[in-house]
Short mmCIF file of C-alpha atoms and ligand atoms in Angstrom, two decimals:
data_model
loop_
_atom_site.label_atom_id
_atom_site.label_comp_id
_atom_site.label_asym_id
_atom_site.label_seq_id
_atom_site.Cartn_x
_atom_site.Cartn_y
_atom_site.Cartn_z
CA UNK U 7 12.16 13.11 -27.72
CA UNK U 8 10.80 9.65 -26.11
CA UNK U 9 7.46 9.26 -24.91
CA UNK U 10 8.35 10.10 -21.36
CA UNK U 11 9.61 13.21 -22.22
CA UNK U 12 6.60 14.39 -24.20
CA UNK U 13 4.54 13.54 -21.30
CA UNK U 14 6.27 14.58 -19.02
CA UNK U 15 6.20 18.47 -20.79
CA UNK U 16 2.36 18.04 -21.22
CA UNK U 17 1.95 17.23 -17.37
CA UNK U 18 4.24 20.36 -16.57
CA UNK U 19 1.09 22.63 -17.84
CA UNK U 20 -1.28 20.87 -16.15
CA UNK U 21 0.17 19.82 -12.65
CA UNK U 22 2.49 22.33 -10.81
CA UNK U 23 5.78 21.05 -12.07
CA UNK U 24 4.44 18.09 -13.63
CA UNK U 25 4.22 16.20 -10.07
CA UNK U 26 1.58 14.97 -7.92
CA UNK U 27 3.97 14.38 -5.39
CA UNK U 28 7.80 16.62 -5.17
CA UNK U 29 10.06 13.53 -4.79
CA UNK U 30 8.58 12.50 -7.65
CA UNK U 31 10.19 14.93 -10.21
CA UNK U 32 13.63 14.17 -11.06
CA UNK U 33 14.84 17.37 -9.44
CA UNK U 34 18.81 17.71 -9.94
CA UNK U 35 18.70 14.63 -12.17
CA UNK U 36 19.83 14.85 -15.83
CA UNK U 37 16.40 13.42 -17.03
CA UNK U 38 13.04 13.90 -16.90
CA UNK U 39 10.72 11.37 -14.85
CA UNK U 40 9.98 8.35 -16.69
CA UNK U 41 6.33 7.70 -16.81
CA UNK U 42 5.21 4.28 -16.24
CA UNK U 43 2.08 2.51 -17.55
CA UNK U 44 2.25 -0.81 -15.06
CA UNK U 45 3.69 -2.71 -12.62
CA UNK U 46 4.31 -6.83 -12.10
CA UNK U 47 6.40 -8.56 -9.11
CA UNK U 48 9.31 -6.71 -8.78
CA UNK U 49 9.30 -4.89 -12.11
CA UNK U 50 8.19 -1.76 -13.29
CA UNK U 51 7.57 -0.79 -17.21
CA UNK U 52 7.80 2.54 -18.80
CA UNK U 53 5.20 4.04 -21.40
CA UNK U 54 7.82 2.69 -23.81
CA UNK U 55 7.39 -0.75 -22.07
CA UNK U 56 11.12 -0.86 -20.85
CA UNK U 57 11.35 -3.52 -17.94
CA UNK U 58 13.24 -1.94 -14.79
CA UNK U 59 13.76 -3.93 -11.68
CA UNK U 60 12.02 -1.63 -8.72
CA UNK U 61 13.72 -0.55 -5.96
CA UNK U 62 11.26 2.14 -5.29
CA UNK U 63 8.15 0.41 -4.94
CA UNK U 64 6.46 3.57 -4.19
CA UNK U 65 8.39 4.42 -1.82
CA UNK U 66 7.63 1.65 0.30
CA UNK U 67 4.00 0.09 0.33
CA UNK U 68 4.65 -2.93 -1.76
CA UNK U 69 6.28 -5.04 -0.02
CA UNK U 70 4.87 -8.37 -1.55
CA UNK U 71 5.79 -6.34 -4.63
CA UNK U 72 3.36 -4.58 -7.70
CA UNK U 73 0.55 -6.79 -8.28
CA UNK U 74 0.46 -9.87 -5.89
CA UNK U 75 -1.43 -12.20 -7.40
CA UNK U 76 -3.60 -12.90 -3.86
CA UNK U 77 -3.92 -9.18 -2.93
CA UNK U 78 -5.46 -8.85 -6.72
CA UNK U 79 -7.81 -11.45 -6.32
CA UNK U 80 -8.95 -10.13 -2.87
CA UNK U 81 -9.25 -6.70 -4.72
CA UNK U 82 -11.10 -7.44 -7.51
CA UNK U 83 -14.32 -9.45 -5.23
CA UNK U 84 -13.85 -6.53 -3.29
CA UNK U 85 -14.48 -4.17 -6.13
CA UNK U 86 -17.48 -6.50 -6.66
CA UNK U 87 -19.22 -5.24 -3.80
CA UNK U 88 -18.88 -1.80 -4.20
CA UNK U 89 -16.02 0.34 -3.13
CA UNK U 90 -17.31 2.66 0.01
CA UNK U 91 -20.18 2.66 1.85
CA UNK U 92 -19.50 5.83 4.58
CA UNK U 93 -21.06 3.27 7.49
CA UNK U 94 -19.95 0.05 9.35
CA UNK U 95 -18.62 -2.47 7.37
CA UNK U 96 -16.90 -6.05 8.19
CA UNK U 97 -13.67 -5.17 6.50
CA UNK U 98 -11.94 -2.73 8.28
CA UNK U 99 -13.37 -5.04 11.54
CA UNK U 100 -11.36 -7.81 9.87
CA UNK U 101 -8.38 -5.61 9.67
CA UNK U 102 -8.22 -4.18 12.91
CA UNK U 103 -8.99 -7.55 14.58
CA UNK U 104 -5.88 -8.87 12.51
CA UNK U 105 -3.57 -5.92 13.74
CA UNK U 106 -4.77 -5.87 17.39
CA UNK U 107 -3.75 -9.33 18.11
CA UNK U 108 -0.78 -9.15 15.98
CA UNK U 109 0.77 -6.19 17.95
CA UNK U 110 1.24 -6.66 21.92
CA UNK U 111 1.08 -2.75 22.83
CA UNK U 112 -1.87 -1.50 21.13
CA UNK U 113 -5.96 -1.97 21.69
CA UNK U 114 -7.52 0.09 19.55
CA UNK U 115 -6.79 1.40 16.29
CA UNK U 116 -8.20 3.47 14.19
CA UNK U 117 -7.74 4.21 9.66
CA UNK U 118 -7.29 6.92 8.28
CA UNK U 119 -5.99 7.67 4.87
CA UNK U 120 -2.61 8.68 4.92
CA UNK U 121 0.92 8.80 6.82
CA UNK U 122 0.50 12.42 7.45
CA UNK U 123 -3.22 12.06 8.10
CA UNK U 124 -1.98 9.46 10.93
CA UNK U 125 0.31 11.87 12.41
CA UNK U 126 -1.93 14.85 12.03
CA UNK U 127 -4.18 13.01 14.89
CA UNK U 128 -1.63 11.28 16.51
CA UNK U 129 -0.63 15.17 17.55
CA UNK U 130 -3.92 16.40 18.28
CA UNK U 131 -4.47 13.24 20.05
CA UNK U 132 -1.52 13.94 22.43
CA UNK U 133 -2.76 17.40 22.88
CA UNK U 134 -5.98 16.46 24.00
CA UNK U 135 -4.66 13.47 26.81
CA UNK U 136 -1.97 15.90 28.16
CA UNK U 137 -3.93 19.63 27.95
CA UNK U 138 -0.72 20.55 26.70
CA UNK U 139 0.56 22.36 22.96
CA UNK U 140 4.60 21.63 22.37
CA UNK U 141 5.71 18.64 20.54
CA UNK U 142 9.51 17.74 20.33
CA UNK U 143 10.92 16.45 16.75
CA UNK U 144 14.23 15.43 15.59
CA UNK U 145 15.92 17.21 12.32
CA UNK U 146 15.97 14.26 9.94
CA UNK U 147 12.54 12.83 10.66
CA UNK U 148 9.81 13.23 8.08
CA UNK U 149 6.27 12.64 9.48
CA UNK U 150 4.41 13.74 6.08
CA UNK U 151 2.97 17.20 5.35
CA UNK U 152 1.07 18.17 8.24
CA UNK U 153 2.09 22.10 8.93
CA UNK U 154 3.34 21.16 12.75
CA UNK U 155 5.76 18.75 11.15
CA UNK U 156 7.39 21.09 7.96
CA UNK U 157 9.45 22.79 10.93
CA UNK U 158 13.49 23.01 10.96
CA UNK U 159 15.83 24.54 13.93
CA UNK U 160 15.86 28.17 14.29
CA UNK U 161 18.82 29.93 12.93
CA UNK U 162 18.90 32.56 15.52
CA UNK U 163 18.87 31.75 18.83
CA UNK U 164 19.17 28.20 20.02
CA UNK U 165 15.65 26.57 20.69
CA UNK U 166 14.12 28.33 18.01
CA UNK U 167 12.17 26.92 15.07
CA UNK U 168 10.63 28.15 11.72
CA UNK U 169 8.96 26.93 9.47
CA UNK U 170 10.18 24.77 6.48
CA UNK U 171 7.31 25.25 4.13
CA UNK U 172 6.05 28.92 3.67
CA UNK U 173 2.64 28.82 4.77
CA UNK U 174 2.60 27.84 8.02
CA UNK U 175 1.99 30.43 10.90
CA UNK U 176 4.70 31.44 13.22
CA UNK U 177 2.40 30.26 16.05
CA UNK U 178 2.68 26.87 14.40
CA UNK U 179 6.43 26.67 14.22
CA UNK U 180 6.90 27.86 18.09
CA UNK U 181 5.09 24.99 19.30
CA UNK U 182 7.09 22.26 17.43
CA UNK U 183 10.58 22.31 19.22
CA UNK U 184 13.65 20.63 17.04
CA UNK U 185 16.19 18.46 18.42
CA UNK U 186 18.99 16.24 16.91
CA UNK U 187 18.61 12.63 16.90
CA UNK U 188 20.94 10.69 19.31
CA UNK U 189 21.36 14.29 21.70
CA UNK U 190 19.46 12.65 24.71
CA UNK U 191 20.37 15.31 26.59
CA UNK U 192 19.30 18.38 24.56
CA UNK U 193 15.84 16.34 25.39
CA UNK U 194 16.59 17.05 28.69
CA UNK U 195 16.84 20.47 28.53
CA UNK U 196 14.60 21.00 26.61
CA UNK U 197 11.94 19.37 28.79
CA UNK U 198 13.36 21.83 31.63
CA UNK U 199 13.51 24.39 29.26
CA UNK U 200 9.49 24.14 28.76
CA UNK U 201 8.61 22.76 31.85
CA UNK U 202 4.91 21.08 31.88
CA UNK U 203 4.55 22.42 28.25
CA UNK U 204 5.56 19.57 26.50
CA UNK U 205 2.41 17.41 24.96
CA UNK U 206 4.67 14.40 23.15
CA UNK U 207 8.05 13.41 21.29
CA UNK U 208 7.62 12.20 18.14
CA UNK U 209 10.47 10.15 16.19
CA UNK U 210 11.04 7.66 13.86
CA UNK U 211 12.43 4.55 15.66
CA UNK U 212 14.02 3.86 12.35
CA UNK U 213 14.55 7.44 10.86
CA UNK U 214 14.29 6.62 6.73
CA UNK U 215 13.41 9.76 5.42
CA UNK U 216 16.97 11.25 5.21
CA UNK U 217 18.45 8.51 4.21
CA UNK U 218 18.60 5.70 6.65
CA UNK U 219 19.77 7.02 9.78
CA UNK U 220 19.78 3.40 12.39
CA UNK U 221 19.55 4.86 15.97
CA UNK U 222 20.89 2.99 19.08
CA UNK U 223 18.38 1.22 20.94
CA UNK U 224 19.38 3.21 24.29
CA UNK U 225 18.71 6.79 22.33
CA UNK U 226 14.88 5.39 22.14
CA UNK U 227 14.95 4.25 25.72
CA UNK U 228 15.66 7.40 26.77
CA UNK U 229 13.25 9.24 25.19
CA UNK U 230 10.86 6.89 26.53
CA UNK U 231 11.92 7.23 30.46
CA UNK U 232 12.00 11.13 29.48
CA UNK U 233 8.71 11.62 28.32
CA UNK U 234 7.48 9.30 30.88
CA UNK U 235 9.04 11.37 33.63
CA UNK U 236 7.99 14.78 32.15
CA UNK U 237 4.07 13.17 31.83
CA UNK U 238 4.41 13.40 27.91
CA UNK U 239 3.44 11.04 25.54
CA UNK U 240 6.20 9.21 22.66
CA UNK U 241 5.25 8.66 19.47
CA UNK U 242 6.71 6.02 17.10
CA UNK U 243 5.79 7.18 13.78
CA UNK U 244 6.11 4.32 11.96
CA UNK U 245 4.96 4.78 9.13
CA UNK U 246 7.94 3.33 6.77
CA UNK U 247 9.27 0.93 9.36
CA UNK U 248 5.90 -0.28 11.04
CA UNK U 249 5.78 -3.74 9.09
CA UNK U 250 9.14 -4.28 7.80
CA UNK U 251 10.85 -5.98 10.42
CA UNK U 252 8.18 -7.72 11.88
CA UNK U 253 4.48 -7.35 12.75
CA UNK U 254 5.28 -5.33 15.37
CA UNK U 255 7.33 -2.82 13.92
CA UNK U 256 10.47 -1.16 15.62
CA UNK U 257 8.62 -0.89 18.54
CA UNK U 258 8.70 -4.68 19.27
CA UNK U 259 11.54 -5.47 17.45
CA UNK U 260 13.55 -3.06 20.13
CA UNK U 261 11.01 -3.48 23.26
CA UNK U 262 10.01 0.03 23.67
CA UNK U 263 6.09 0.80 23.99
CA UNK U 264 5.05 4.02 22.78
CA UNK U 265 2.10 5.68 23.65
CA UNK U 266 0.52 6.47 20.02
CA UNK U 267 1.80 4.74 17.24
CA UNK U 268 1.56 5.71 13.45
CA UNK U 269 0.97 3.56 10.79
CA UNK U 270 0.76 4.11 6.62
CA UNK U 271 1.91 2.82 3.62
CA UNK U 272 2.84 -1.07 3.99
CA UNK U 273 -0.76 -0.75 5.98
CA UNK U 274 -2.40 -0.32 3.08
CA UNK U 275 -0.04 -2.76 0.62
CA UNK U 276 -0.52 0.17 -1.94
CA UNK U 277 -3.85 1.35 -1.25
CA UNK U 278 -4.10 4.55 0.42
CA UNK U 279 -4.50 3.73 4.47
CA UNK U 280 -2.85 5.38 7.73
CA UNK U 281 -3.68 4.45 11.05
CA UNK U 282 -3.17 5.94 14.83
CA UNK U 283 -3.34 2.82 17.43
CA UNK U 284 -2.10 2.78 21.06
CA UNK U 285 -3.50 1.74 24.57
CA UNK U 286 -7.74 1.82 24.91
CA UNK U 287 -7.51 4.82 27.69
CA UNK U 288 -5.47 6.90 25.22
CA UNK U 289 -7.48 6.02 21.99
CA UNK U 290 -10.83 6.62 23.56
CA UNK U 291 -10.04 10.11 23.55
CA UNK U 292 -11.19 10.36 20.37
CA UNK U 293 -14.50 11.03 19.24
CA UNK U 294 -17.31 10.16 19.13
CA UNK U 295 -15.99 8.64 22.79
CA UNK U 296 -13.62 11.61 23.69
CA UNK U 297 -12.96 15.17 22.94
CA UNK U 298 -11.00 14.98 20.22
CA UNK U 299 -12.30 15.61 17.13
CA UNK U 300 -11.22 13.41 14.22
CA UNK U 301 -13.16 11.95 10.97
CA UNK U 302 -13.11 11.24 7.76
CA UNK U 303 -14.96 10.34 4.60
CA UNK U 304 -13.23 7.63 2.95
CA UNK U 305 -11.70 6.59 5.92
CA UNK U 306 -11.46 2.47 5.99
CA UNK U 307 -12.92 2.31 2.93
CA UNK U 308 -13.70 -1.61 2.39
CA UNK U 309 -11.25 -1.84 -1.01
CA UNK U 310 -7.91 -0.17 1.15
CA UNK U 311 -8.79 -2.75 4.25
CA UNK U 312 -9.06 -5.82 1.65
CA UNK U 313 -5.97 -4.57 0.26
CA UNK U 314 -4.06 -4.26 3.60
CA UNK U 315 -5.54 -6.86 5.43
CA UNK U 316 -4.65 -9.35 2.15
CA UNK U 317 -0.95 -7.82 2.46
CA UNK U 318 -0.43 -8.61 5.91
CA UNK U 319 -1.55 -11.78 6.12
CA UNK U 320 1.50 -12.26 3.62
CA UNK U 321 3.73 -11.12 5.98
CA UNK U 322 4.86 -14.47 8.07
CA UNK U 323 8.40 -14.64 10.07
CA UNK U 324 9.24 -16.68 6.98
CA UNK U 325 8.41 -14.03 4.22
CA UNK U 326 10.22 -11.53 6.70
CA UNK U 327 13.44 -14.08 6.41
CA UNK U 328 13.61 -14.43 3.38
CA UNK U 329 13.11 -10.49 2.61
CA UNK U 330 16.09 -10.53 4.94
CA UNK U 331 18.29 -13.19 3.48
CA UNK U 332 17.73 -11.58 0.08
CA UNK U 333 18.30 -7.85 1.14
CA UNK U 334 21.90 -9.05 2.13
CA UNK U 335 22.01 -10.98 -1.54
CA UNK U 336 21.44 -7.32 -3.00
CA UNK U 337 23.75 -5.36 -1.03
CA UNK U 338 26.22 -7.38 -1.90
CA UNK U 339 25.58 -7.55 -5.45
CA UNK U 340 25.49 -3.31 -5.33
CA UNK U 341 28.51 -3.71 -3.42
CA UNK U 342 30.64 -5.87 -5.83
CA UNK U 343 29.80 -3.69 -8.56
CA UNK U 344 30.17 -0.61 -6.93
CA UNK U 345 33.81 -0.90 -6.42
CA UNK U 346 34.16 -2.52 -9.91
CA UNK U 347 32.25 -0.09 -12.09
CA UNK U 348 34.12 2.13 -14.32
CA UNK U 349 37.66 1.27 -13.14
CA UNK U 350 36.23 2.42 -9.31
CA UNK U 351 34.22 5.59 -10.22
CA UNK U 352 31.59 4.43 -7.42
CA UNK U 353 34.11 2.50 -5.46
CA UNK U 354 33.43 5.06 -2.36
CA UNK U 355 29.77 4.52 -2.34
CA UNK U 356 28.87 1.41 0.38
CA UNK U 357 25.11 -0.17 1.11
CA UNK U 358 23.33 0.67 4.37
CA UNK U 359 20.62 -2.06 5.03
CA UNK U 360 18.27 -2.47 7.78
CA UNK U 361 15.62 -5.11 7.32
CA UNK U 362 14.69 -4.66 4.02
CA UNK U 363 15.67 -1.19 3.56
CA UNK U 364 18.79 0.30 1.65
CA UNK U 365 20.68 3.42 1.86
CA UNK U 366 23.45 4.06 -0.98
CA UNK U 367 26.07 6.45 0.46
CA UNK U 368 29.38 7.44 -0.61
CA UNK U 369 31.28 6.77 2.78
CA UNK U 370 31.79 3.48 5.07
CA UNK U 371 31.21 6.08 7.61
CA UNK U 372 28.32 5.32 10.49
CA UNK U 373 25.99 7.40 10.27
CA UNK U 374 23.17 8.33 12.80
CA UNK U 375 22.22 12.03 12.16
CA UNK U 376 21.52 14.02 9.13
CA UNK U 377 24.95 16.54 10.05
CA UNK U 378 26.90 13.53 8.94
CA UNK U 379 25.63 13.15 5.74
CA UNK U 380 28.07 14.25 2.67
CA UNK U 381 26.66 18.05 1.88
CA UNK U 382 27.37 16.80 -1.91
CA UNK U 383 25.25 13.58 -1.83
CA UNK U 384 22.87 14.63 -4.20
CA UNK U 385 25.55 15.39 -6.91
CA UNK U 386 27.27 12.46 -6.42
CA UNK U 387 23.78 10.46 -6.89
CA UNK U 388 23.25 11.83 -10.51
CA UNK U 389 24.95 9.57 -12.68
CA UNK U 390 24.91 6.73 -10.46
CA UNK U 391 20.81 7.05 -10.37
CA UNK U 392 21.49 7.82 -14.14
CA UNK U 393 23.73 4.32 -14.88
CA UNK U 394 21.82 1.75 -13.05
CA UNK U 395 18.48 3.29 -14.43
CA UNK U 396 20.17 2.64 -17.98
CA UNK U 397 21.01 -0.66 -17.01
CA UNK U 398 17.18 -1.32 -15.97
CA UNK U 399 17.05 -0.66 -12.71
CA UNK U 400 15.01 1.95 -10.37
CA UNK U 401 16.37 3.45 -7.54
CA UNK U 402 13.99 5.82 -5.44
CA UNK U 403 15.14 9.20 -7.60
CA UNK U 404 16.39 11.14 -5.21
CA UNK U 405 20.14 10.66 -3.00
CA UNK U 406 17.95 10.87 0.33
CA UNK U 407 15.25 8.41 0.29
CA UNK U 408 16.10 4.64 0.76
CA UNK U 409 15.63 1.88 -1.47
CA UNK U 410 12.85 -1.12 -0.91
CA UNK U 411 13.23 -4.68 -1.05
CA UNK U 412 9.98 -6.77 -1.68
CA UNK U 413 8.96 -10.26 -1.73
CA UNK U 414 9.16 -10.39 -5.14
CA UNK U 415 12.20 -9.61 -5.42
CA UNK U 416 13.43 -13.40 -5.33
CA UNK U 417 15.95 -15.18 -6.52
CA UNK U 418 14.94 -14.95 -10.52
CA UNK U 419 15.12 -11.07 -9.49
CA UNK U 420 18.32 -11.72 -7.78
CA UNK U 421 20.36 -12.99 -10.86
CA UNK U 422 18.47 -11.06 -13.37
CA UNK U 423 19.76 -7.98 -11.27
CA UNK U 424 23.39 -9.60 -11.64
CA UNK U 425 22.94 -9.61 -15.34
CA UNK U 426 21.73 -5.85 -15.82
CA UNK U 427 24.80 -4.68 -13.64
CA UNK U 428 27.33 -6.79 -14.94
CA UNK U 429 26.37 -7.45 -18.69
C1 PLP H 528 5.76 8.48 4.32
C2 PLP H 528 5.80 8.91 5.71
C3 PLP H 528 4.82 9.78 6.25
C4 PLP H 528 3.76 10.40 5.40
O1 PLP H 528 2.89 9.44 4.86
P1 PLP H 528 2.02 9.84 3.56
O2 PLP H 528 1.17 8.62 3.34
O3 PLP H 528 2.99 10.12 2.46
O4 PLP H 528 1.23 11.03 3.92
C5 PLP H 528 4.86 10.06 7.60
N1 PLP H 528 5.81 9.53 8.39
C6 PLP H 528 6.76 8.71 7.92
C7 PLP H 528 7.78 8.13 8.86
C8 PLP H 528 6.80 8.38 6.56
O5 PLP H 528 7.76 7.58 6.11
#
């Protein structure tokens, strides 16, 4: 049994299924999670101190890769001055000075400590401007754990929803309303549908949850002009693509202003931040200003805002280019050995890149919506997770979440990457 293994059966009796985290587990792979003791530029390496080039990069923070050297050495003075104080501090001032005049549409921001923390207020938030409960989500979109957001479709009657997760109230589920992504019209009707009841839309302007689902720009117009018209508020959750093709996120990058947007992991560069920014009349709604209650203990604690501000400041059009320009380098790479390997056994599968984002999918076939994705995607992932990670190389571990392109993954990366899938 290797080392992995043994601790892998340890953690099972002490964590619920071994996992602080469900993606995490292997689930419907033929292996158990390999457990790794550290991280360096683009590589990570197991308890057994096997090198693998990352492509998970925990799921998306690092994008300057595992230990920058410049983010450490922020880190480490910061750890030199203590790590939270629960009052005002300069660091998180820093931080939010840095994103405020980065980012045209927003003038006030505020950290929290998660993605799903960051939604969790951006709803309540839109609740509170509007005096009103429903919030419309598309199937496909993952806006972390919150109970509003672990809601599918119905499957009685159309316009109903349930719950995903048990443990969430039926009230819960009635008041999040589930839509498919691209139907611009079942928007629409739904806004008729629930006349003046609607508080907000929420979406991922680049949905990369369920695989990585590119939406056309004139889908997000019209939710915008929608929930303008029906006096709700849109929210960009952007979470995984806030920061990856530009400063500004999606919502730049395609010219549509949200009301609220939400921000987490590459935020934070690793550490654990979320943030909820928007327009000064909307944001001053929250306390101690407004009504709406929001707070937190370790929120903006100074060693996450060193961490993220010290990320960001990495992040120049240049480092975006070349995260770009070597993105393309890797899909084709994937590519050419994909239709090589094993006299064409993954020959179907193509690469799906947007920024620095991948998507491995077996079909050329566009697609936008998670009803187009093969139903058999996760068996057909198994032993092509299982190859490449014996060849040294970590995909995210599951068929549905994308893969991660980093700064460090250069061009020594590059050709060592050649070498592990064509040695
Ligand atoms: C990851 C993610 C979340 C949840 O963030 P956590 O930090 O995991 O709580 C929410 N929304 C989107 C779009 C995400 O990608």
């Amino acid at each position: 049994m290797d080392k992995s293994t043994e601790l892998f059966n340890i953690s099972k009796q002490l964590v619920p299924g071994g996992v602080h985290s469900p993606v995490r587990s292997f689930k419907g792979l033929p292996m158990t999670p390999k457990f790794f003791s550290r991280g360096n530029g683009a590589y990570l390496y197991d308890i057994e101190d096997n090198s693998y080039i990352d492509f998970c990069m925990s799921f998306g923070p690092l994008v300057l890769g595992h230990k920058d050297p410049e983010v450490e050495k922020e880190l480490v003075q910061s750890l030199e001055r203590g790590w939270t104080y629960g009052a005002c501090e300069p660091y998180s001032l820093e931080l939010a000075k840095f994103l405020v005049e980065k980012i045209s549409f927003i003038d006030q921001i505020r950290f929290v400590n998660s993605g799903t923390e960051a939604v969790m207020t951006a709803l309540r938030l839109a609740r509170g401007v509007t005096g009103k409960n429903k919030i419309i989500k598309f199937n496909g979109c993952y806006h972390g754990h919150t109970d509003a957001m672990l809601i599918k479709a119905g499957s009685g009657l159309a316009g109903t929803s349930e719950a995903s997760s048990k443990g969430i109230t039926p009230g819960v589920a009635a008041d999040t309303l589930i839509l498919e992504l691209g139907d611009l019209e079942g928007v629409s009707n739904c806004f008729k549908q629930y006349k003046n009841e609607i508080a907000a839309i929420i979406v991922e302007p680049l949905p990369a949850n369920n695989g990585l689902l590119v939406q056309d720009k004139s889908f997000l117009q019209g939710l915008r002009e929608l929930s303008k018209e029906n006096n709700a508020l849109l929210i960009f959750d952007e979470v995984i693509s806030g920061f990856r093709v530009g400063l500004g996120g999606m919502s730049e990058y395609l010219g549509i202003t949200p009301d609220i947007v939400t921000y987490g992991k590459v935020i934070g560069g690793g550490l654990p931040v979320g943030a909820i920014a928007g327009s000064k009349t909307i944001m001053e709604h929250l306390a101690p200003v407004g009504e709406v209650y929001q707070a937190g203990t370790l929120s903006a604690n100074p060693l996450a805002m060193v961490g993220g501000l010290a990320t960001l400041k990495k992040l120049t059009p240049k480092a975006y280019e070349m995260m770009n320009e070597n993105t393309k380098k890797i899909k084709d790479l994937f590519e050419k050995w994909l239709s090589e390997f094993n006299k064409g056994q993954f020959s179907h599968y193509k690469v799906k890149t947007h920024s620095s984002l991948f998507w491995l999918i077996p079909t050329d076939k566009e697609i936008t919506n998670v009803n187009e994705i093969p139903s058999d995607l996760g068996e057909q992932f198994s032993p092509l997770f299982s190859e490449l990670l014996s060849r040294g190389i970590y995909l995210s571990p599951n068929a549905y979440e994308v893969g991660f392109i980093s700064l460090a993954h250069n061009a020594d990366v590059i050709s060592k990457l050649k070498k592990r899938l064509f040695d």
